[in-house]
Amino acid sequence: MSALFEFCLRMGDNTLVLGHRVSEWCGHAPVLEEDIALANTALDLIGQTQMWLGLAADVEGQGRSADDLAFLRDAWDFRNLLLVEQPNGDFGVTMMRQFLFDAWHLGQLETLIDSADDRVSAIAQKAIKEVTYHFDRSSGLVIGLGDGSDESHARMQTALDLLWPFAGEGFEADATDLELAGAGIAPNPAGLRAAFDARVEQVLQRATLSLPESRFAHRGGRTGARHSEHLGHMLATMQVLQRSYPGATW
Amino acid sequence: MTPIAQVWEWLDAVPDPEIPVISVTDLGIVRDVDWEDGTLIVTVTPTYSGCPATSVIAMDIETALRDHGVDRIAIRQQLAPPWTTDWLKPAARDKLKTYGIAPPQPAGGPESCPHCGSANVERISQFGSTPCKAQWRCRDCLEPFDYFKCI
Ligand SMILES: [Zn+2]
């Protein structure tokens, strides 16, 4: 498996899994405006998935399509961060997950726009406009809810404590990362940590939330070694139609 | 082979499926039109990467060109440089306003309410009925309205 193929799966699986998770809110959000915002965010993420998994399929050159990669792979073939497969929880957990992902995603895309691979750069240039907007929204909600009522503050702190151990995985580097960093195609994720910390701390401070001290990080999602039990359940829902009626179109 | 200028004129008449008062060329998403070995190549860029209108637009362009007698057509997608609201034609901004959608502004919010013209407006949501719009409200006439986001 080529490093570039692996990298495209990592990018595309993040946006696919989070896009599906966020779409689970459709029709259930606390207020209409947030329902629409969540659905639009999910739509952007699924659009980005089509670009990343489309490139993965081209790079692989085995005749698989972006749809084949999304609907016909099993949980152990997915390369998304554990963070994005975590269940939605309450609205606070969903927004904290979005905020931590957006902060990581934005840092990643900022370097990918200068990728030595034109196809990677083109996707990053497109996606960064949408992700800048996502980060603006999720930061605003984290601040508004964190520095809100006692109830909303408590829920946001609980969400941060729950999700923080999943924030570190995005900065781990393996042989794939080192190969791509050497070729100037993608950054070494370890080098993005400082900017991420600064970005996150600035928002959390305004949100009156405290960052947990532990840097312990769950890992195993982006390598596919050990996903959480939640991914399989999510895929069962997401893939059921193509698995039950292979090749179905409409 | 039909002259390219004629093809652009035909494309000027293909409406955006979600905001039919403006055309696909008003929107600035048709990046290039050219003949290649007897095939008409139309290069299109998406507004938002997940916008469901993108595939409908490709189909509408193809249908319109076939109706004008072009039978060898290929629609190509181009991602870079990414679409920006700077590519909206000036006339399109006026058409949006008349239709009740506040046109994009570099400042990041609408200049005025498209219904009554008041500058006393507030944001309800960063997102709206389509990926390209946000929801705003007028504090004077109290009507909600769509704002075409600036990207
Ligand atoms: Zn008004």
PDB file of C-alpha atoms in Angstrom, chain B residues 8-72:
ATOM      1  CA  TRP B   8     -20.846  31.219 -23.426  1.00  0.00           C
ATOM      2  CA  GLU B   9     -24.075  32.952 -24.464  1.00  0.00           C
ATOM      3  CA  TRP B  10     -25.968  29.671 -24.154  1.00  0.00           C
ATOM      4  CA  LEU B  11     -24.428  29.067 -20.741  1.00  0.00           C
ATOM      5  CA  ASP B  12     -25.537  32.566 -19.657  1.00  0.00           C
ATOM      6  CA  ALA B  13     -29.087  31.209 -19.924  1.00  0.00           C
ATOM      7  CA  VAL B  14     -28.568  28.106 -17.742  1.00  0.00           C
ATOM      8  CA  PRO B  15     -30.014  28.942 -14.304  1.00  0.00           C
ATOM      9  CA  ASP B  16     -28.531  27.867 -10.986  1.00  0.00           C
ATOM     10  CA  PRO B  17     -30.877  25.102  -9.767  1.00  0.00           C
ATOM     11  CA  GLU B  18     -31.157  26.495  -6.228  1.00  0.00           C
ATOM     12  CA  ILE B  19     -31.152  30.242  -6.974  1.00  0.00           C
ATOM     13  CA  PRO B  20     -32.788  30.348 -10.421  1.00  0.00           C
ATOM     14  CA  VAL B  21     -32.554  34.149 -10.822  1.00  0.00           C
ATOM     15  CA  ILE B  22     -28.832  33.846 -11.484  1.00  0.00           C
ATOM     16  CA  SER B  23     -27.128  31.756 -14.161  1.00  0.00           C
ATOM     17  CA  VAL B  24     -24.182  29.398 -13.849  1.00  0.00           C
ATOM     18  CA  THR B  25     -21.978  32.045 -15.492  1.00  0.00           C
ATOM     19  CA  ASP B  26     -23.294  34.767 -13.126  1.00  0.00           C
ATOM     20  CA  LEU B  27     -22.128  32.522 -10.295  1.00  0.00           C
ATOM     21  CA  GLY B  28     -18.640  32.301 -11.794  1.00  0.00           C
ATOM     22  CA  ILE B  29     -18.428  28.529 -11.653  1.00  0.00           C
ATOM     23  CA  VAL B  30     -17.809  27.938 -15.381  1.00  0.00           C
ATOM     24  CA  ARG B  31     -14.029  28.306 -15.575  1.00  0.00           C
ATOM     25  CA  ASP B  32     -13.385  27.468 -19.197  1.00  0.00           C
ATOM     26  CA  VAL B  33     -15.028  26.437 -22.461  1.00  0.00           C
ATOM     27  CA  ASP B  34     -12.991  24.979 -25.305  1.00  0.00           C
ATOM     28  CA  TRP B  35     -13.086  22.533 -28.199  1.00  0.00           C
ATOM     29  CA  GLU B  36     -10.737  19.551 -27.972  1.00  0.00           C
ATOM     30  CA  ASP B  37     -10.702  17.176 -30.975  1.00  0.00           C
ATOM     31  CA  GLY B  38     -14.352  17.869 -31.781  1.00  0.00           C
ATOM     32  CA  THR B  39     -15.535  17.568 -28.182  1.00  0.00           C
ATOM     33  CA  LEU B  40     -16.788  20.601 -26.300  1.00  0.00           C
ATOM     34  CA  ILE B  41     -15.019  20.722 -22.922  1.00  0.00           C
ATOM     35  CA  VAL B  42     -16.790  22.718 -20.207  1.00  0.00           C
ATOM     36  CA  THR B  43     -14.701  23.141 -17.057  1.00  0.00           C
ATOM     37  CA  VAL B  44     -16.732  23.724 -13.914  1.00  0.00           C
ATOM     38  CA  THR B  45     -15.659  24.340 -10.314  1.00  0.00           C
ATOM     39  CA  PRO B  46     -17.887  23.531  -7.302  1.00  0.00           C
ATOM     40  CA  THR B  47     -19.054  26.295  -4.957  1.00  0.00           C
ATOM     41  CA  TYR B  48     -18.916  24.159  -1.790  1.00  0.00           C
ATOM     42  CA  SER B  49     -17.359  20.707  -1.934  1.00  0.00           C
ATOM     43  CA  GLY B  50     -20.524  18.969  -0.739  1.00  0.00           C
ATOM     44  CA  CYS B  51     -23.042  21.141  -2.552  1.00  0.00           C
ATOM     45  CA  PRO B  52     -25.696  18.790  -3.985  1.00  0.00           C
ATOM     46  CA  ALA B  53     -26.361  21.299  -6.781  1.00  0.00           C
ATOM     47  CA  THR B  54     -22.967  20.529  -8.362  1.00  0.00           C
ATOM     48  CA  SER B  55     -24.097  17.370 -10.152  1.00  0.00           C
ATOM     49  CA  VAL B  56     -27.434  18.950 -11.140  1.00  0.00           C
ATOM     50  CA  ILE B  57     -25.540  21.906 -12.637  1.00  0.00           C
ATOM     51  CA  ALA B  58     -23.362  19.564 -14.708  1.00  0.00           C
ATOM     52  CA  MET B  59     -26.479  17.805 -15.972  1.00  0.00           C
ATOM     53  CA  ASP B  60     -28.284  21.102 -16.744  1.00  0.00           C
ATOM     54  CA  ILE B  61     -25.285  22.402 -18.705  1.00  0.00           C
ATOM     55  CA  GLU B  62     -25.087  19.210 -20.720  1.00  0.00           C
ATOM     56  CA  THR B  63     -28.846  19.230 -21.421  1.00  0.00           C
ATOM     57  CA  ALA B  64     -28.781  22.881 -22.542  1.00  0.00           C
ATOM     58  CA  LEU B  65     -25.852  22.311 -24.895  1.00  0.00           C
ATOM     59  CA  ARG B  66     -27.485  19.205 -26.392  1.00  0.00           C
ATOM     60  CA  ASP B  67     -30.660  21.224 -26.991  1.00  0.00           C
ATOM     61  CA  HIS B  68     -28.490  23.642 -29.001  1.00  0.00           C
ATOM     62  CA  GLY B  69     -27.231  20.751 -31.120  1.00  0.00           C
ATOM     63  CA  VAL B  70     -23.872  20.011 -29.522  1.00  0.00           C
ATOM     64  CA  ASP B  71     -23.584  16.250 -29.169  1.00  0.00           C
ATOM     65  CA  ARG B  72     -20.004  15.696 -28.030  1.00  0.00           C
TER      66      ARG B  72
END
